[in-house]
Amino acid sequence: MKIYISADMEGVVGVVTGDQLSPQGFEYQRFREFMTQEVNAAIEAAFAAGATEIVVSDSHGNGENLLLEKLPKNITLVRSWPRPLMMMQGIDESFAGVIFIGYHASTTDSEGVRAHTMSSANLADLKLNGKSMSEGSFNAAIAGQFNVPVIMVSGDDAAVKEVSSQLGDIEGAVVKSSYGFHSARTLMPEAANDLIREKVKRAVGRIKDFKPYKVTTPVQLEVRFKNYRPAELLSYLAVVERIDAHSIGFKSKDMIEVSKFLEFILNYEPGLTP
Ligand SMILES: [Zn+2]
């Protein structure tokens, strides 16, 4: 039984601001430890519940947050960017279930610590077939293309509520309660790890209950930028439709094309080196 774990950081215990989220932040090195501990808790519980193989994707910021020497030797880890399937790189039909660790609410959710979708700096909305997505539901749609269901999510209360409302009855570990974009009341790391272990154990134990999240194809992707010029320039491309001043549309045959298109527009710049 293969399990895929996609790990973000905004929904990790204690995270409330950028001080914990990037190498420039004064608390980042300590919070990499907490993120790694939460992933480890999920790994331990999944193996204990019958998983035989686990792939983890480090899916926050630079994609180089998780501490390799603190992870068990019987997993493999996806690191850094760009990658065609973004936060789900490495997923395929051979997996039995997906676990989201450290997830956060979407850019269209008025609650949740560091709520955003894919790019807090650049995107104001991300829709599939007219429906606003969170990173959780977008990534679930990628997994769904391979017939793999999401079985569990951890994060703040807003993230767990939003992702559960989009995906149905999945297991959720609420490791903090958000008061707003930059504040929360949080569990302590060991309690969060215990809760994640418990929910992963329960999810893997009833893995047959979960259904893949599938979007109908062809898929209409809609991206709303915070700024004006990305929409203007992208609309020069014949495959892109200008929906309004800040939004573009892209029609694609499946979620793989959607993911590659999105990774492209979020990463391309002509000065890229090497
Ligand atoms: Zn993140």
Short mmCIF file of C-alpha atoms and ligand atoms in Angstrom, two decimals:
data_model
loop_
_atom_site.label_atom_id
_atom_site.label_comp_id
_atom_site.label_asym_id
_atom_site.label_seq_id
_atom_site.Cartn_x
_atom_site.Cartn_y
_atom_site.Cartn_z
CA MET A 1 0.00 0.00 0.00
CA LYS A 2 1.67 3.18 -1.25
CA ILE A 3 0.94 6.49 0.48
CA TYR A 4 1.80 9.94 -0.87
CA ILE A 5 2.41 12.81 1.59
CA SER A 6 2.38 16.41 0.34
CA ALA A 7 3.84 18.70 3.00
CA ASP A 8 3.33 22.45 3.22
CA MET A 9 4.37 24.70 6.11
CA GLU A 10 1.76 27.42 6.77
CA GLY A 11 -0.46 24.86 8.49
CA VAL A 12 2.29 23.45 10.71
CA VAL A 13 1.86 23.83 14.47
CA GLY A 14 2.77 27.28 15.78
CA VAL A 15 3.27 28.91 12.37
CA VAL A 16 1.62 32.34 12.31
CA THR A 17 3.79 34.70 10.23
CA GLY A 18 6.61 34.84 7.70
CA ASP A 19 9.05 34.67 10.63
CA GLN A 20 8.61 30.90 10.58
CA LEU A 21 8.22 30.36 6.83
CA SER A 22 11.38 31.31 4.96
CA PRO A 23 15.14 31.15 5.51
CA GLN A 24 15.12 34.91 6.25
CA GLY A 25 12.75 34.43 9.20
CA PHE A 26 14.27 34.36 12.68
CA GLU A 27 12.30 31.23 13.68
CA TYR A 28 12.60 29.30 10.38
CA GLN A 29 15.28 26.79 11.40
CA ARG A 30 13.25 25.70 14.42
CA PHE A 31 10.04 25.43 12.42
CA ARG A 32 11.70 23.22 9.82
CA GLU A 33 12.13 20.84 12.74
CA PHE A 34 8.44 21.04 13.63
CA MET A 35 7.43 20.54 9.99
CA THR A 36 9.73 17.51 9.78
CA GLN A 37 8.28 16.13 13.03
CA GLU A 38 4.73 16.40 11.68
CA VAL A 39 5.72 14.61 8.47
CA ASN A 40 7.45 11.97 10.58
CA ALA A 41 4.34 11.52 12.70
CA ALA A 42 2.32 10.90 9.52
CA ILE A 43 4.95 8.50 8.15
CA GLU A 44 5.13 6.49 11.39
CA ALA A 45 1.37 6.19 11.65
CA ALA A 46 0.93 5.26 7.99
CA PHE A 47 3.53 2.51 8.19
CA ALA A 48 2.01 1.27 11.47
CA ALA A 49 -1.41 1.14 9.81
CA GLY A 50 -0.17 -0.95 6.88
CA ALA A 51 1.52 1.34 4.35
CA THR A 52 4.42 -0.37 2.58
CA GLU A 53 5.89 2.52 0.64
CA ILE A 54 5.79 6.29 1.21
CA VAL A 55 6.76 9.21 -1.03
CA VAL A 56 6.91 12.68 0.55
CA SER A 57 6.94 15.93 -1.41
CA ASP A 58 8.47 18.98 0.24
CA SER A 59 5.95 21.47 -1.15
CA HIS A 60 6.57 24.77 0.61
CA GLY A 61 8.65 27.78 -0.39
CA ASN A 62 11.94 26.62 -1.88
CA GLY A 63 10.96 22.95 -1.53
CA GLU A 64 14.01 22.41 0.67
CA ASN A 65 12.52 22.63 4.15
CA LEU A 66 12.38 19.07 5.43
CA LEU A 67 15.46 17.82 7.28
CA LEU A 68 16.66 14.71 5.46
CA GLU A 69 18.73 13.33 8.32
CA LYS A 70 15.62 13.36 10.53
CA LEU A 71 13.45 11.36 8.11
CA PRO A 72 13.40 7.54 8.09
CA LYS A 73 15.51 5.71 5.52
CA ASN A 74 12.56 3.78 4.05
CA ILE A 75 10.89 6.73 2.31
CA THR A 76 11.81 8.89 -0.70
CA LEU A 77 11.54 12.68 -0.87
CA VAL A 78 10.64 15.06 -3.72
CA ARG A 79 12.52 18.38 -3.41
CA SER A 80 12.71 21.82 -5.06
CA TRP A 81 11.08 23.32 -8.17
CA PRO A 82 9.89 23.61 -10.85
CA ARG A 83 8.10 20.29 -11.26
CA PRO A 84 5.24 19.44 -13.64
CA LEU A 85 2.83 18.23 -10.96
CA MET A 86 3.82 20.92 -8.48
CA MET A 87 2.88 19.94 -4.91
CA MET A 88 1.90 16.46 -6.16
CA GLN A 89 5.02 15.51 -8.12
CA GLY A 90 5.58 11.77 -7.93
CA ILE A 91 1.91 10.78 -7.67
CA ASP A 92 0.67 8.05 -10.01
CA GLU A 93 -1.94 5.28 -10.22
CA SER A 94 0.05 2.97 -7.93
CA PHE A 95 -0.78 4.97 -4.77
CA ALA A 96 -3.64 4.08 -2.41
CA GLY A 97 -4.05 7.45 -0.71
CA VAL A 98 -2.79 11.01 -0.24
CA ILE A 99 -2.10 12.85 3.01
CA PHE A 100 -1.75 16.64 3.25
CA ILE A 101 0.41 17.93 6.13
CA GLY A 102 0.73 21.61 7.09
CA TYR A 103 -1.94 22.82 4.66
CA HIS A 104 -3.61 26.25 4.79
CA ALA A 105 -6.86 27.85 3.64
CA SER A 106 -7.27 29.39 0.18
CA THR A 107 -6.96 32.96 -1.05
CA THR A 108 -10.75 33.23 -1.28
CA ASP A 109 -11.28 32.07 2.33
CA SER A 110 -11.72 35.05 4.67
CA GLU A 111 -10.30 32.96 7.52
CA GLY A 112 -7.08 31.09 8.06
CA VAL A 113 -3.42 31.68 8.85
CA ARG A 114 -1.53 32.79 5.73
CA ALA A 115 -4.52 31.90 3.52
CA HIS A 116 -3.48 31.85 -0.15
CA THR A 117 -3.56 29.66 -3.24
CA MET A 118 -0.23 28.67 -4.84
CA SER A 119 1.21 32.19 -4.78
CA SER A 120 0.40 34.64 -2.00
CA ALA A 121 2.20 37.39 -3.91
CA ASN A 122 0.50 36.95 -7.27
CA LEU A 123 -2.82 35.10 -7.29
CA ALA A 124 -6.25 36.28 -6.09
CA ASP A 125 -8.21 33.20 -7.23
CA LEU A 126 -7.72 29.84 -8.91
CA LYS A 127 -10.75 28.09 -10.39
CA LEU A 128 -11.33 24.72 -12.01
CA ASN A 129 -14.50 24.50 -14.08
CA GLY A 130 -15.77 27.69 -12.46
CA LYS A 131 -15.19 26.61 -8.85
CA SER A 132 -12.64 28.32 -6.59
CA MET A 133 -10.00 25.88 -5.43
CA SER A 134 -7.82 25.63 -2.37
CA GLU A 135 -4.39 24.07 -2.73
CA GLY A 136 -5.98 21.03 -1.10
CA SER A 137 -8.77 20.64 -3.65
CA PHE A 138 -6.50 21.53 -6.60
CA ASN A 139 -3.98 18.90 -5.52
CA ALA A 140 -6.80 16.43 -4.87
CA ALA A 141 -7.90 16.94 -8.48
CA ILE A 142 -4.38 16.03 -9.66
CA ALA A 143 -4.45 12.90 -7.50
CA GLY A 144 -7.99 12.22 -8.76
CA GLN A 145 -6.73 12.05 -12.31
CA PHE A 146 -4.71 9.02 -11.18
CA ASN A 147 -7.70 7.63 -9.25
CA VAL A 148 -6.04 8.28 -5.89
CA PRO A 149 -8.16 9.71 -3.04
CA VAL A 150 -7.10 12.22 -0.39
CA ILE A 151 -7.59 10.61 3.01
CA MET A 152 -6.35 13.12 5.56
CA VAL A 153 -5.38 16.79 6.00
CA SER A 154 -3.64 18.67 8.80
CA GLY A 155 -3.51 22.44 9.26
CA ASP A 156 -5.38 25.18 11.05
CA ASP A 157 -9.13 24.99 11.65
CA ALA A 158 -9.92 27.06 8.52
CA ALA A 159 -7.83 24.82 6.26
CA VAL A 160 -9.27 21.58 7.61
CA LYS A 161 -12.81 22.97 7.36
CA GLU A 162 -12.36 24.26 3.81
CA VAL A 163 -10.57 21.20 2.42
CA SER A 164 -13.06 18.86 4.10
CA SER A 165 -15.98 20.82 2.69
CA GLN A 166 -14.47 20.49 -0.81
CA LEU A 167 -13.41 16.84 -0.61
CA GLY A 168 -15.99 15.29 1.70
CA ASP A 169 -15.47 13.09 4.74
CA ILE A 170 -11.68 12.98 5.06
CA GLU A 171 -9.81 12.83 8.37
CA GLY A 172 -8.64 16.21 9.68
CA ALA A 173 -6.06 17.19 12.29
CA VAL A 174 -6.57 20.75 13.54
CA VAL A 175 -3.23 21.80 15.04
CA LYS A 176 -4.18 25.45 15.65
CA SER A 177 -7.21 27.76 15.58
CA SER A 178 -6.77 30.85 13.47
CA TYR A 179 -7.73 34.30 14.74
CA GLY A 180 -6.72 35.86 11.45
CA PHE A 181 -4.09 35.94 8.71
CA HIS A 182 -1.25 36.36 11.22
CA SER A 183 -2.52 34.97 14.51
CA ALA A 184 -3.72 31.74 16.03
CA ARG A 185 -4.03 29.76 19.22
CA THR A 186 -1.82 26.75 18.69
CA LEU A 187 -1.25 23.30 20.11
CA MET A 188 2.26 22.44 21.24
CA PRO A 189 4.36 20.39 18.78
CA GLU A 190 4.12 17.07 20.65
CA ALA A 191 0.34 17.34 20.91
CA ALA A 192 0.10 18.17 17.19
CA ASN A 193 2.25 15.15 16.35
CA ASP A 194 0.03 12.88 18.48
CA LEU A 195 -3.08 14.23 16.78
CA ILE A 196 -1.59 13.71 13.30
CA ARG A 197 -0.61 10.13 14.22
CA GLU A 198 -4.15 9.43 15.43
CA LYS A 199 -5.85 10.87 12.32
CA VAL A 200 -3.47 9.20 9.87
CA LYS A 201 -3.96 5.87 11.62
CA ARG A 202 -7.72 6.27 11.37
CA ALA A 203 -7.57 7.37 7.71
CA VAL A 204 -5.32 4.53 6.56
CA GLY A 205 -7.44 2.12 8.60
CA ARG A 206 -10.52 3.00 6.54
CA ILE A 207 -8.80 3.75 3.25
CA LYS A 208 -11.49 1.95 1.25
CA ASP A 209 -14.03 4.62 2.32
CA PHE A 210 -12.44 7.43 0.31
CA LYS A 211 -13.27 8.40 -3.26
CA PRO A 212 -10.91 10.16 -5.69
CA TYR A 213 -11.79 13.82 -6.30
CA LYS A 214 -12.39 14.10 -10.03
CA VAL A 215 -13.00 17.18 -12.13
CA THR A 216 -14.77 16.82 -15.46
CA THR A 217 -12.61 17.05 -18.58
CA PRO A 218 -11.75 19.08 -20.54
CA VAL A 219 -10.80 21.26 -17.58
CA GLN A 220 -11.32 25.01 -17.64
CA LEU A 221 -8.63 26.68 -15.54
CA GLU A 222 -9.18 30.28 -14.49
CA VAL A 223 -6.42 32.29 -12.87
CA ARG A 224 -7.02 35.67 -11.27
CA PHE A 225 -3.87 37.71 -10.75
CA LYS A 226 -3.53 40.38 -8.12
CA ASN A 227 -1.94 42.57 -10.78
CA TYR A 228 -2.91 43.60 -14.28
CA ARG A 229 0.07 42.90 -16.55
CA PRO A 230 0.40 39.10 -16.14
CA ALA A 231 -3.16 38.75 -17.50
CA GLU A 232 -2.45 41.21 -20.31
CA LEU A 233 0.75 39.49 -21.45
CA LEU A 234 -0.52 35.91 -21.14
CA SER A 235 -3.50 36.81 -23.31
CA TYR A 236 -1.03 37.29 -26.22
CA LEU A 237 -0.86 33.48 -26.34
CA ALA A 238 -3.45 31.90 -28.62
CA VAL A 239 -4.23 29.19 -26.05
CA VAL A 240 -5.08 31.77 -23.40
CA GLU A 241 -8.34 33.64 -23.07
CA ARG A 242 -8.56 37.05 -21.33
CA ILE A 243 -11.58 36.80 -19.04
CA ASP A 244 -11.31 40.23 -17.44
CA ALA A 245 -8.68 42.78 -16.47
CA HIS A 246 -7.04 40.49 -13.92
CA SER A 247 -8.10 37.02 -15.10
CA ILE A 248 -7.17 34.56 -17.80
CA GLY A 249 -8.67 31.23 -18.84
CA PHE A 250 -6.95 28.11 -20.18
CA LYS A 251 -8.81 25.06 -21.46
CA SER A 252 -6.90 21.81 -21.09
CA LYS A 253 -7.48 18.14 -21.62
CA ASP A 254 -6.63 17.05 -18.07
CA MET A 255 -5.10 18.03 -14.73
CA ILE A 256 -1.58 17.25 -15.91
CA GLU A 257 -1.87 19.98 -18.56
CA VAL A 258 -3.45 22.32 -16.00
CA SER A 259 -0.65 21.73 -13.52
CA LYS A 260 2.11 22.24 -16.10
CA PHE A 261 0.47 25.45 -17.35
CA LEU A 262 0.16 26.82 -13.83
CA GLU A 263 3.73 25.86 -12.90
CA PHE A 264 4.87 27.59 -16.08
CA ILE A 265 3.07 30.87 -15.47
CA LEU A 266 4.19 30.99 -11.84
CA ASN A 267 7.85 30.29 -12.62
CA TYR A 268 8.76 31.56 -16.05
CA GLU A 269 10.76 34.72 -16.44
CA PRO A 270 13.08 35.48 -19.34
CA GLY A 271 16.09 36.04 -17.11
CA LEU A 272 16.05 32.50 -15.73
CA THR A 273 19.49 30.97 -15.20
CA PRO A 274 20.93 28.40 -15.66
ZN ZN B 1 3.50 26.93 1.79
#
